Coordinates of C-alpha atoms and ligand atoms in Angstrom, one line a residue:
K1 CA 4.0 26.1 -14.9
K2 CA 5.5 24.6 -11.8
S3 CA 9.3 24.8 -11.4
I4 CA 11.2 21.6 -10.7
E5 CA 11.7 22.8 -7.2
E6 CA 7.9 23.0 -6.7
K7 CA 7.4 19.5 -8.2
T8 CA 9.5 17.5 -5.7
L9 CA 11.4 17.6 -2.5
W10 CA 14.3 15.4 -3.8
P11 CA 17.6 16.1 -5.5
D12 CA 17.5 12.7 -7.3
A13 CA 14.0 13.5 -8.7
A14 CA 15.0 17.0 -9.6
R15 CA 18.0 15.8 -11.6
M16 CA 15.9 13.4 -13.5
L17 CA 13.2 15.8 -14.1
D18 CA 15.8 18.1 -15.6
K19 CA 17.1 15.2 -17.7
A20 CA 13.6 14.1 -18.8
E21 CA 13.0 17.6 -20.2
K22 CA 16.3 17.5 -22.1
D23 CA 15.6 13.9 -23.4
G24 CA 12.1 14.7 -24.3
V25 CA 10.5 12.3 -21.9
E26 CA 7.0 13.4 -20.7
T27 CA 6.2 12.7 -17.0
A28 CA 3.1 12.7 -14.9
W29 CA 3.8 16.3 -13.9
D30 CA 3.6 17.4 -17.6
R31 CA 0.4 15.5 -18.1
L32 CA -1.2 16.9 -15.0
E33 CA -0.5 20.4 -16.4
Q34 CA -2.3 19.4 -19.6
Q35 CA -5.2 18.0 -17.6
T36 CA -5.6 21.1 -15.4
P37 CA -8.2 22.5 -14.6
H38 CA -10.1 19.3 -13.9
C39 CA -13.8 18.9 -14.5
K40 CA -15.6 20.5 -11.5
F41 CA -18.5 18.0 -11.7
C42 CA -16.2 15.0 -11.5
Q43 CA -14.1 16.6 -8.8
T44 CA -17.1 17.0 -6.5
G45 CA -18.6 13.7 -7.4
L46 CA -21.6 15.2 -9.1
T47 CA -21.5 13.2 -12.3
C48 CA -23.3 9.9 -12.8
R49 CA -22.6 7.5 -15.7
N50 CA -24.4 4.5 -14.2
C51 CA -27.0 4.3 -17.0
T52 CA -27.8 5.6 -20.4
M53 CA -30.7 7.8 -19.5
G54 CA -27.7 9.9 -18.5
P55 CA -24.9 10.6 -18.1
C56 CA -26.1 13.2 -15.7
Q57 CA -24.5 16.2 -14.0
I58 CA -26.0 17.8 -10.9
R59 CA -26.3 21.6 -11.3
K60 CA -28.3 24.3 -9.6
N61 CA -30.9 24.3 -12.3
A62 CA -30.9 20.5 -12.7
P63 CA -30.6 19.2 -9.2
L64 CA -31.7 15.6 -10.0
G65 CA -30.5 13.0 -12.5
V66 CA -33.0 11.7 -15.1
C67 CA -33.9 8.8 -12.7
G68 CA -34.4 11.3 -9.9
A69 CA -31.2 10.6 -8.0
D70 CA -30.0 13.7 -6.1
A71 CA -26.5 14.9 -5.2
D72 CA -26.2 12.8 -2.1
V73 CA -27.2 9.6 -3.8
I74 CA -24.9 10.2 -6.8
V75 CA -21.9 11.1 -4.6
A76 CA -22.4 8.1 -2.3
R77 CA -22.8 5.8 -5.2
N78 CA -19.6 7.1 -6.9
F79 CA -17.7 6.8 -3.6
G80 CA -19.0 3.2 -3.1
R81 CA -17.8 2.2 -6.5
F82 CA -14.5 4.0 -6.0
V83 CA -13.6 2.1 -2.8
A84 CA -15.0 -1.2 -4.2
G85 CA -12.3 -0.8 -6.9
G86 CA -9.6 -0.3 -4.3
S87 CA -10.8 -3.2 -2.2
A88 CA -10.9 -5.4 -5.3
G89 CA -7.3 -4.5 -6.0
H90 CA -5.9 -5.5 -2.6
S91 CA -8.2 -8.5 -2.3
D92 CA -7.6 -10.0 -5.8
H93 CA -3.9 -9.8 -4.9
G94 CA -4.8 -11.7 -1.7
R95 CA -6.6 -14.3 -3.8
D96 CA -3.5 -14.8 -5.9
C97 CA -1.6 -15.5 -2.7
I98 CA -4.2 -18.1 -1.7
E99 CA -3.9 -19.8 -5.1
A100 CA -0.1 -20.0 -4.6
L101 CA -0.5 -21.5 -1.1
H102 CA -3.1 -23.9 -2.4
S103 CA -1.0 -25.1 -5.2
V104 CA 2.0 -25.5 -2.9
A105 CA -0.2 -27.5 -0.5
L106 CA -1.3 -29.8 -3.3
G107 CA 2.3 -30.3 -4.4
K108 CA 1.4 -28.9 -7.8
S109 CA 4.0 -26.1 -7.7
T110 CA 7.6 -26.8 -7.2
D111 CA 8.5 -23.2 -7.9
Y112 CA 7.2 -22.1 -4.5
S113 CA 7.5 -23.5 -1.0
I114 CA 6.5 -22.8 2.6
K115 CA 9.3 -20.8 4.2
D116 CA 7.7 -20.1 7.6
E117 CA 6.1 -23.2 8.8
A118 CA 5.8 -21.9 12.3
K119 CA 3.7 -19.0 11.1
L120 CA 1.6 -21.3 9.0
L121 CA 0.8 -23.5 12.1
R122 CA 0.3 -20.4 14.3
I123 CA -2.2 -18.9 11.9
A124 CA -4.0 -22.1 11.3
R125 CA -4.4 -22.6 15.1
E126 CA -5.5 -19.0 15.5
L127 CA -8.3 -19.6 12.9
G128 CA -9.5 -22.7 14.6
I129 CA -7.9 -25.4 12.4
A130 CA -6.7 -28.4 14.3
V131 CA -3.1 -28.9 13.4
E132 CA -2.0 -31.8 15.7
G133 CA -0.9 -34.9 13.9
K134 CA -1.2 -33.2 10.5
G135 CA 1.5 -32.6 8.0
V136 CA 2.5 -29.1 6.8
S137 CA 0.8 -29.6 3.4
E138 CA -2.4 -30.8 5.0
V139 CA -2.6 -27.7 7.2
A140 CA -1.7 -25.4 4.3
L141 CA -4.5 -27.0 2.3
E142 CA -7.1 -26.5 5.0
L143 CA -5.9 -22.9 5.6
S144 CA -6.1 -22.1 1.9
D145 CA -9.6 -23.6 1.7
L146 CA -10.7 -21.4 4.7
F147 CA -9.3 -18.3 3.0
F148 CA -11.0 -19.2 -0.3
A149 CA -14.2 -19.4 1.7
D150 CA -13.5 -15.9 3.1
F151 CA -14.0 -14.6 -0.4
G152 CA -17.4 -16.3 -0.9
S153 CA -21.0 -16.0 0.3
R154 CA -21.3 -18.7 2.9
Q155 CA -19.5 -17.2 5.9
H156 CA -21.2 -14.9 8.5
E157 CA -18.0 -13.2 9.0
V158 CA -14.5 -13.3 7.5
S159 CA -12.0 -15.5 9.5
F160 CA -9.6 -12.8 10.7
L161 CA -12.4 -11.1 12.7
V162 CA -11.0 -13.3 15.6
R163 CA -8.4 -10.5 15.8
V164 CA -11.0 -7.8 16.3
P165 CA -11.9 -6.7 19.9
E166 CA -15.4 -7.9 20.9
K167 CA -16.7 -4.3 21.4
R168 CA -15.8 -3.5 17.8
K169 CA -17.4 -6.6 16.5
K170 CA -20.6 -5.9 18.4
L171 CA -20.7 -2.4 17.0
W172 CA -20.2 -3.7 13.4
N173 CA -23.0 -6.2 14.0
E174 CA -25.4 -3.5 15.2
L175 CA -24.6 -1.4 12.2
G176 CA -24.9 -4.3 9.8
I177 CA -21.3 -3.8 8.5
T178 CA -19.7 -7.0 9.6
P179 CA -17.7 -8.1 6.5
R180 CA -19.1 -11.5 5.4
G181 CA -17.2 -12.3 2.3
V182 CA -14.7 -10.3 0.2
D183 CA -16.2 -10.9 -3.2
R184 CA -19.7 -10.7 -1.8
E185 CA -19.2 -7.2 -0.4
I186 CA -17.6 -5.9 -3.6
A187 CA -20.3 -7.5 -5.8
E188 CA -23.0 -6.2 -3.5
M189 CA -21.5 -2.7 -3.8
M190 CA -21.8 -2.9 -7.6
H191 CA -25.4 -4.2 -7.3
R192 CA -26.4 -1.5 -4.8
T193 CA -25.1 1.3 -7.1
H194 CA -27.0 0.1 -10.2
M195 CA -29.8 2.4 -11.1
G196 CA -32.8 1.8 -8.8
C197 CA -31.2 0.0 -5.9
D198 CA -29.7 1.6 -2.8
N199 CA -30.8 5.2 -3.0
D200 CA -30.0 6.3 0.6
A201 CA -26.6 8.0 0.9
P202 CA -25.9 7.0 4.6
N203 CA -26.9 3.4 3.9
L204 CA -24.6 3.3 0.9
M205 CA -21.8 4.7 3.0
L206 CA -22.3 2.0 5.6
H207 CA -21.9 -0.6 2.8
S208 CA -18.8 1.2 1.6
A209 CA -17.4 0.7 5.1
R210 CA -18.3 -3.0 5.1
T211 CA -16.7 -3.5 1.7
C212 CA -13.5 -1.8 2.9
L213 CA -13.5 -3.8 6.2
A214 CA -13.6 -6.9 4.0
D215 CA -10.4 -5.6 2.3
G216 CA -8.5 -4.7 5.5
W217 CA -9.5 -7.6 7.7
A218 CA -9.6 -10.2 4.9
G219 CA -8.3 -9.5 1.4
S220 CA -5.2 -7.5 2.5
M221 CA -4.6 -9.4 5.7
I222 CA -4.7 -12.7 3.8
A223 CA -2.2 -11.3 1.3
T224 CA 0.2 -10.3 4.0
E225 CA 0.0 -13.5 6.1
I226 CA 0.3 -15.8 3.1
S227 CA 3.3 -13.8 1.7
D228 CA 5.0 -14.3 5.1
I229 CA 4.3 -18.0 5.1
L230 CA 5.6 -18.4 1.5
F231 CA 8.5 -16.0 1.6
G232 CA 9.4 -15.6 5.3
T233 CA 8.2 -13.2 8.0
P234 CA 10.2 -10.0 7.9
K235 CA 12.9 -9.3 10.4
P236 CA 14.7 -6.0 10.9
G237 CA 17.6 -5.5 8.5
K238 CA 19.5 -2.8 6.6
S239 CA 18.6 -1.6 3.1
K240 CA 19.1 1.4 0.9
V241 CA 16.8 3.8 -0.9
N242 CA 16.7 6.4 -3.8
L243 CA 17.7 6.4 -7.4
G244 CA 21.4 5.9 -6.4
V245 CA 20.7 2.2 -5.9
I246 CA 20.8 1.9 -9.7
Q247 CA 24.3 0.8 -10.6
E248 CA 26.2 2.1 -13.6
D249 CA 28.4 -1.0 -14.1
M250 CA 25.7 -3.6 -13.6
V251 CA 22.7 -4.9 -15.4
N252 CA 19.8 -3.1 -13.8
I253 CA 16.4 -4.8 -13.3
L254 CA 13.6 -3.0 -11.6
V255 CA 10.5 -4.8 -10.2
H256 CA 7.4 -2.8 -10.0
G257 CA 3.8 -3.6 -8.8
H258 CA 2.6 -5.3 -5.7
N259 CA 2.7 -9.0 -5.5
P260 CA 5.9 -10.7 -4.2
I261 CA 4.9 -13.9 -6.1
V262 CA 6.6 -12.6 -9.2
S263 CA 9.4 -10.4 -7.7
E264 CA 10.6 -13.1 -5.3
K265 CA 11.2 -15.3 -8.4
V266 CA 13.0 -12.6 -10.3
L267 CA 15.3 -12.2 -7.2
E268 CA 16.1 -15.9 -7.3
A269 CA 17.0 -15.7 -10.9
V270 CA 19.1 -12.7 -10.4
N271 CA 21.2 -14.6 -7.8
D272 CA 21.6 -17.6 -10.1
P273 CA 25.4 -18.0 -10.8
E274 CA 24.7 -18.9 -14.4
M275 CA 22.9 -15.6 -14.9
I276 CA 25.7 -13.7 -13.2
S277 CA 28.4 -15.2 -15.4
L278 CA 26.2 -14.4 -18.4
A279 CA 26.1 -10.8 -17.3
R280 CA 29.9 -10.8 -16.9
E281 CA 30.3 -12.1 -20.4
K282 CA 28.4 -9.1 -21.6
G283 CA 30.8 -6.8 -19.8
A284 CA 28.7 -6.0 -16.7
K285 CA 30.0 -6.5 -13.2
G286 CA 26.9 -8.4 -12.2
I287 CA 23.1 -8.0 -12.0
N288 CA 21.5 -5.5 -9.7
L289 CA 17.9 -5.8 -8.6
A290 CA 16.0 -2.9 -7.1
G291 CA 12.3 -2.3 -6.3
L292 CA 9.7 0.3 -7.0
C293 CA 6.5 0.9 -5.1
C294 CA 4.9 -2.0 -3.2
T295 CA 6.6 -5.0 -4.7
G296 CA 9.7 -3.1 -3.9
N297 CA 8.5 -2.8 -0.3
E298 CA 7.8 -6.6 -0.2
L299 CA 11.3 -7.5 -1.4
M300 CA 12.8 -4.9 0.9
M301 CA 11.0 -6.1 4.0
R302 CA 11.9 -9.8 3.6
Q303 CA 15.1 -9.7 1.6
G304 CA 16.6 -6.3 2.1
I305 CA 16.5 -5.5 -1.6
P306 CA 17.1 -1.7 -2.1
L307 CA 14.2 0.5 -3.1
A308 CA 14.7 2.8 -6.2
G309 CA 11.7 4.9 -5.2
N310 CA 8.0 5.4 -4.9
H311 CA 5.2 6.1 -7.3
L312 CA 6.4 9.3 -8.9
M313 CA 10.0 7.9 -9.2
T314 CA 8.9 5.1 -11.5
E315 CA 9.2 7.2 -14.7
L316 CA 12.3 9.0 -13.4
A317 CA 14.1 5.7 -12.7
I318 CA 13.9 4.9 -16.5
V319 CA 15.2 8.4 -17.2
T320 CA 18.6 7.4 -15.7
G321 CA 19.1 5.5 -19.0
A322 CA 20.7 2.7 -17.0
V323 CA 17.7 0.4 -16.6
E324 CA 17.7 -2.7 -18.8
L325 CA 14.4 -4.2 -17.7
I326 CA 11.4 -3.2 -15.7
V327 CA 9.2 -6.2 -14.7
V328 CA 5.7 -5.4 -13.5
D329 CA 2.8 -7.4 -12.0
Y330 CA -0.1 -5.1 -11.2
Q331 CA -1.4 -1.9 -9.7
C332 CA 0.0 1.6 -9.7
I333 CA 2.0 1.0 -12.9
M334 CA 1.7 4.0 -15.2
P335 CA 1.1 3.1 -18.7
S336 CA 3.5 5.8 -19.7
L337 CA 6.4 3.6 -18.6
V338 CA 6.3 1.9 -21.9
T339 CA 6.7 5.2 -23.7
A340 CA 9.4 6.3 -21.3
G341 CA 11.2 3.0 -21.8
N342 CA 11.1 3.4 -25.6
C343 CA 13.1 6.7 -25.2
Y344 CA 16.0 4.5 -23.9
H345 CA 16.8 0.9 -24.2
T346 CA 14.5 0.0 -21.3
K347 CA 12.3 -3.0 -21.9
M348 CA 9.1 -3.3 -20.0
V349 CA 7.7 -6.8 -19.4
T350 CA 4.3 -7.6 -18.0
T351 CA 3.7 -10.8 -16.1
A352 CA 0.0 -10.9 -15.2
D353 CA -2.7 -11.7 -17.7
K354 CA -5.0 -9.3 -15.9
A355 CA -2.5 -6.4 -16.3
R356 CA -1.2 -6.1 -19.8
F357 CA 0.2 -2.9 -21.3
T358 CA 0.1 -2.1 -25.0
G359 CA 3.7 -2.0 -26.3
A360 CA 5.2 -4.1 -23.4
E361 CA 6.3 -7.6 -23.9
H362 CA 4.1 -10.2 -22.0
V363 CA 5.8 -13.1 -20.2
P364 CA 3.0 -14.7 -18.2
F365 CA 3.8 -16.1 -14.8
D366 CA 1.9 -18.9 -13.1
M367 CA 2.5 -21.4 -10.3
H368 CA 4.1 -23.9 -12.6
N369 CA 6.4 -21.8 -14.8
A370 CA 7.6 -19.0 -12.5
S371 CA 11.2 -20.0 -12.0
H372 CA 11.6 -20.6 -15.7
Q373 CA 9.9 -17.4 -16.7
A374 CA 12.0 -15.4 -14.2
R375 CA 15.2 -16.8 -15.7
K376 CA 14.0 -15.9 -19.2
L377 CA 13.4 -12.3 -18.0
V378 CA 16.8 -12.0 -16.4
Q379 CA 18.4 -13.2 -19.6
T380 CA 16.5 -10.6 -21.6
A381 CA 17.8 -7.9 -19.2
V382 CA 21.4 -9.2 -19.6
E383 CA 21.1 -9.1 -23.4
G384 CA 19.8 -5.5 -23.1
F385 CA 23.0 -4.4 -21.4
S386 CA 24.8 -4.2 -24.7
R387 CA 22.2 -1.9 -26.1
R388 CA 22.7 0.7 -23.3
D389 CA 23.9 4.1 -24.6
S390 CA 26.4 5.1 -21.9
S391 CA 26.4 8.7 -23.1
R392 CA 22.8 9.0 -22.0
V393 CA 23.3 7.5 -18.5
E394 CA 23.1 9.7 -15.5
I395 CA 22.5 8.2 -12.1
P396 CA 22.0 10.4 -9.0
Q397 CA 24.6 9.2 -6.5
G398 CA 24.4 8.4 -2.9
P399 CA 21.6 6.1 -1.7
M400 CA 20.4 6.6 1.9
E401 CA 20.7 3.8 4.4
M402 CA 17.6 2.6 6.2
I403 CA 16.3 -0.1 8.5
T404 CA 13.3 -2.2 7.3
G405 CA 11.5 -5.4 8.3
F406 CA 9.2 -4.4 11.2
S407 CA 6.6 -7.1 11.1
N408 CA 4.4 -7.4 14.2
E409 CA 6.4 -10.5 15.0
A410 CA 9.6 -8.5 14.9
I411 CA 8.2 -5.6 16.9
L412 CA 7.0 -8.0 19.6
E413 CA 10.3 -9.8 19.7
A414 CA 12.1 -6.5 20.1
L415 CA 9.8 -5.8 23.0
G416 CA 10.7 -9.1 24.7
G417 CA 7.8 -11.1 23.4
T418 CA 4.8 -9.1 24.7
P419 CA 3.2 -5.8 23.9
G420 CA 3.6 -5.0 27.6
P421 CA 6.6 -2.7 27.3
L422 CA 5.0 -0.7 24.5
I423 CA 1.9 -0.3 26.6
E424 CA 4.0 0.8 29.5
A425 CA 5.7 3.4 27.3
I426 CA 2.4 4.7 26.1
K427 CA 1.0 4.9 29.7
A428 CA 4.1 6.7 30.9
G429 CA 3.7 9.2 28.0
K430 CA 7.1 8.4 26.6
I431 CA 5.3 7.3 23.4
R432 CA 2.2 9.4 23.4
G433 CA 0.6 7.4 20.6
A434 CA 1.2 6.1 17.2
A435 CA 0.3 7.2 13.7
A436 CA 0.4 5.2 10.5
I437 CA 1.5 7.3 7.5
V438 CA 0.7 5.4 4.4
G439 CA -0.2 5.6 0.7
C440 CA 1.0 7.4 -2.4
N441 CA 2.4 10.2 -4.3
N442 CA 0.2 12.6 -6.3
P443 CA 1.7 15.1 -8.7
K444 CA -0.8 17.7 -7.4
Y445 CA 1.6 18.0 -4.3
R446 CA 5.3 18.7 -4.1
Q447 CA 6.4 15.1 -4.0
D448 CA 6.9 13.8 -0.5
Y449 CA 6.7 17.2 1.2
G450 CA 3.6 16.2 3.1
N451 CA 4.8 12.6 3.8
V452 CA 8.2 13.7 5.2
N453 CA 7.1 16.8 7.1
L454 CA 4.2 15.1 8.8
A455 CA 6.5 12.2 10.0
K456 CA 9.0 14.7 11.3
E457 CA 6.4 16.8 13.1
L458 CA 4.8 13.7 14.7
I459 CA 8.0 12.2 16.1
K460 CA 8.9 15.5 17.6
R461 CA 5.7 15.2 19.6
D462 CA 6.6 11.7 20.8
I463 CA 4.2 10.0 18.4
L464 CA 5.7 6.8 17.0
V465 CA 5.3 6.7 13.2
L466 CA 4.6 3.5 11.2
V467 CA 4.9 3.6 7.5
T468 CA 4.0 1.4 4.5
G469 CA 3.8 1.7 0.8
C470 CA 5.1 4.8 -1.0
V471 CA 5.7 6.7 2.2
T472 CA 8.6 4.3 2.9
S473 CA 10.7 5.8 0.2
A474 CA 9.8 9.3 1.3
V475 CA 10.8 8.9 5.0
G476 CA 13.7 6.6 4.0
K477 CA 15.2 9.3 1.7
A478 CA 14.8 11.8 4.6
G479 CA 16.9 9.5 6.9
L480 CA 14.0 8.9 9.2
L481 CA 14.3 5.1 9.0
M482 CA 17.7 5.1 10.7
P483 CA 18.1 4.8 14.5
E484 CA 20.0 8.1 14.5
A485 CA 16.8 9.8 13.5
A486 CA 15.8 9.3 17.2
D487 CA 17.7 12.6 17.7
E488 CA 14.9 14.4 15.8
A489 CA 12.3 12.8 18.1
G490 CA 10.9 14.2 21.4
A491 CA 12.6 13.2 24.6
G492 CA 10.3 10.3 25.4
L493 CA 10.4 8.7 22.0
H494 CA 14.1 9.4 21.8
E495 CA 14.7 7.5 25.0
I496 CA 12.6 4.4 23.9
C497 CA 14.3 4.3 20.5
K498 CA 17.8 4.5 22.0
A499 CA 17.0 1.8 24.5
L500 CA 15.7 -0.6 21.7
G501 CA 18.1 0.6 19.0
V502 CA 15.2 1.3 16.6
P503 CA 14.3 4.3 14.5
P504 CA 11.4 6.6 15.5
V505 CA 9.7 5.7 12.2
L506 CA 9.2 2.0 11.6
H507 CA 8.8 0.4 8.1
M508 CA 6.0 -2.1 8.2
G509 CA 5.8 -3.1 4.6
S510 CA 3.6 -2.6 1.5
C511 CA 0.1 -1.3 1.2
V512 CA -1.5 -4.7 1.9
D513 CA 0.7 -4.7 5.0
N514 CA -1.5 -2.0 6.5
A515 CA -3.2 -5.2 7.7
R516 CA -0.2 -5.6 10.1
I517 CA -1.1 -2.2 11.6
L518 CA -4.8 -3.3 12.0
Q519 CA -3.6 -6.4 13.7
L520 CA -1.3 -4.5 16.0
A521 CA -4.2 -2.1 16.9
G522 CA -6.3 -5.2 17.8
I523 CA -3.5 -6.6 19.9
L524 CA -3.1 -3.4 21.9
A525 CA -6.9 -2.9 22.4
N526 CA -7.4 -6.5 23.5
E527 CA -4.4 -6.2 25.9
L528 CA -6.0 -3.1 27.5
G529 CA -9.5 -4.4 27.3
V530 CA -10.8 -1.5 25.3
D531 CA -12.0 -0.8 21.7
I532 CA -9.6 0.2 18.9
S533 CA -11.3 3.6 18.9
D534 CA -10.2 4.2 22.5
L535 CA -6.5 4.0 21.6
P536 CA -4.2 7.0 20.9
L537 CA -3.9 6.1 17.3
A538 CA -4.2 7.8 14.0
G539 CA -3.9 7.1 10.3
S540 CA -2.8 9.5 7.6
S541 CA -2.3 9.5 3.8
P542 CA -1.0 13.0 3.0
E543 CA -0.5 12.5 -0.8
W544 CA -2.9 9.7 -1.7
Y545 CA -4.2 9.2 -5.2
S546 CA -5.7 5.7 -5.6
E547 CA -9.0 3.9 -5.1
K548 CA -7.0 1.5 -2.9
A549 CA -5.8 4.4 -0.7
A550 CA -9.4 5.5 -0.2
A551 CA -10.4 1.9 0.7
I552 CA -7.6 1.8 3.3
G553 CA -8.7 5.1 4.8
T554 CA -12.2 3.8 5.0
Y555 CA -11.3 0.6 6.7
C556 CA -9.1 2.5 9.1
V557 CA -12.0 4.8 10.1
A558 CA -14.5 1.9 10.2
S559 CA -12.0 0.1 12.5
G560 CA -12.1 3.1 14.9
I561 CA -9.0 4.9 13.8
F562 CA -9.1 8.7 13.0
T563 CA -7.7 9.2 9.5
H564 CA -6.2 12.3 8.0
L565 CA -6.1 12.8 4.2
G566 CA -4.3 15.5 2.4
H567 CA -7.3 16.2 0.2
P568 CA -10.9 14.8 0.1
P569 CA -12.1 12.1 -2.3
N570 CA -14.5 13.3 -4.9
I571 CA -17.4 13.7 -2.5
T572 CA -17.6 17.4 -1.7
G573 CA -20.7 17.9 -3.9
S574 CA -22.8 16.2 -1.2
E575 CA -23.2 17.9 2.1
T576 CA -24.6 14.7 3.6
V577 CA -21.7 12.5 2.5
T578 CA -19.1 15.1 3.4
N579 CA -20.5 15.7 6.9
L580 CA -20.8 12.0 7.5
A581 CA -17.1 11.5 6.5
L582 CA -15.9 14.5 8.6
S583 CA -18.0 14.0 11.7
G584 CA -21.0 11.8 11.4
L585 CA -19.1 8.6 11.3
E586 CA -17.7 9.5 14.7
S587 CA -21.0 8.7 16.5
L588 CA -21.3 5.5 14.4
V589 CA -17.9 3.9 14.4
G590 CA -16.0 6.1 16.8
A591 CA -13.7 7.7 14.2
S592 CA -13.9 10.0 11.2
F593 CA -11.8 11.6 8.5
G594 CA -9.9 14.9 8.8
I595 CA -8.8 16.8 5.7
E596 CA -5.7 19.0 5.7
P597 CA -3.2 19.6 2.9
D598 CA -0.6 21.3 5.2
P599 CA 1.5 18.7 7.0
F600 CA 2.2 21.0 9.9
K601 CA -1.5 21.7 10.6
A602 CA -2.2 18.0 10.0
A603 CA 0.3 17.1 12.7
E604 CA -1.6 19.5 15.0
M605 CA -4.9 17.7 14.1
I606 CA -3.4 14.2 14.8
D607 CA -1.8 15.5 18.0
E608 CA -5.1 16.8 19.3
R609 CA -6.8 13.5 18.6
I610 CA -4.1 11.5 20.3
T611 CA -4.3 13.9 23.3
S612 CA -8.0 13.4 23.6
K613 CA -7.7 9.6 23.3
R614 CA -5.1 9.6 26.1
K615 CA -7.4 11.6 28.3
G616 CA -10.2 9.1 27.6
L617 CA -7.9 6.4 28.9
G618 CA -7.1 8.5 32.0
L619 CA -3.5 9.2 30.8
S620 CA -1.9 12.6 30.9
Ligands
LIG701 FE1 -28.5 9.8 -14.6 FE2 -29.7 8.3 -12.7 FE3 -28.7 7.2 -15.0 FE4 -27.1 8.2 -13.1 S1 -28.4 6.4 -12.9 S2 -26.9 8.4 -15.3 S3 -28.3 9.9 -12.3 S4 -30.3 8.7 -14.8
LIG702 FE1 0.9 0.0 -2.9

């Protein structure tokens, strides 16, 4: 049995784990214990359930499934379906954003509007839509139609490939992995992995890459860009992080999930004076909104709303006993939150018809009722305040300050409008390279130990760190998202950060916002006239858990960026697939995966990669 100390790096989590035990609340760590040891066949990818001649397990004395599929085919098929699930998650979120933009453009939704017209016009122009003489709605309509088409079967390539360097596009064409349509690649992955279709592991892996590229350069990128258009492009600003953002004397509402379409509306309702006076009538000082996971990142990037925590903090936030309402949309929401909420007065409300939770109240949101539904929710939260049992409230104090809001637009603005100064800093070796640390928590690790230590080690080596998703909360709690953290950086990075007044670790948003990092990589490569794989860049997900994280890792590698993972996906049962992931992909797409659970060794691995890329560019 792991001690609390071994479960997490954080005092706020430790206090709540202790309280959870006393209050009888089961957490992911408890359930992991019950599930350990895991099935070895599943862990190595050697089980197949794709038909009813099976299910089959590959063993020494039974090396083939009933159909004749071997370990390589079974592992590659399983991996293909795994990343197709992740790509579907990001991309379906992107589709919801297109539907929102479309309904705004048609004047059908008065609940949403276009906040960043300049960005709408800029993107429309970038994608070849003539904007002159057209109204904003007309342009928005044409742009949403183009994005809908990116999900279909009639394009040769998704629109945002205009951001990809020519060399890379040529390479993808030669390999036959140019993403054509988001839904098409995902559906084709399901088709290929049906019994009796694609039975060649490397060929399956190439389609995995294509499916994930459709996620990164279309599904996710569309989600990010439309969210900026509808809710504003992020600018640097202050915020706060850890469970201390929950307020004892206020009605507390947490938003959890991924899509800002719901949480932005909840924020509006929270700020409604009528709602605030309602809360005061009930004896609260006001209404406090805080975020969890990615929808928390979305609200934080654009509105400065504080972040209560990442994936493994979601159950623990409820354990404070001070949360009236948790509003969720979709993805990464543990079903156990309903049970945890029932131990207190915390109500969980679902908002998406495609993500319902038994035991939670369902208040469906759509384009035409969002403001109304959001007010209804906030009212529910306010009413819940009188049911709070103050004797069971315990809130860890002292949130950490942090800076958020580093969209590419904001980064370029800080640099004076062009990537030139960043490139100069890289050439001079003041910034030796950049690494994106992204993804999740996983109770198999000491929470955030890998996320935080890897970031610290990299900035010491003058490697600029970019973070999204659940790593935000990790590095934020460690103080690395403050300009003062430049003192922990190497001399070169320290100098640049001081000159610009920015932290050595930049918060770039939610998981779909990894698309911002892809775009930035494209900008740098184009500026230098090289391929993305020539740049001193790396990706990392030290504590990943989800299908979506595997999809991100795969599109990162397929885009030419070396990617470190704390542990491998369930592929190690196939030597062919494992070798392809660890080295074979290098000769195909110019990057591969590296696996290393120890963040200090991982930093070494990333440093070596960046050093060799610098050499390749003729830099010392
Ligand atoms: Fe077994 Fe082949 Fe069916 Fe998979 S597809 S369950 S390996 S028979
Ligand atoms: Fe996420």
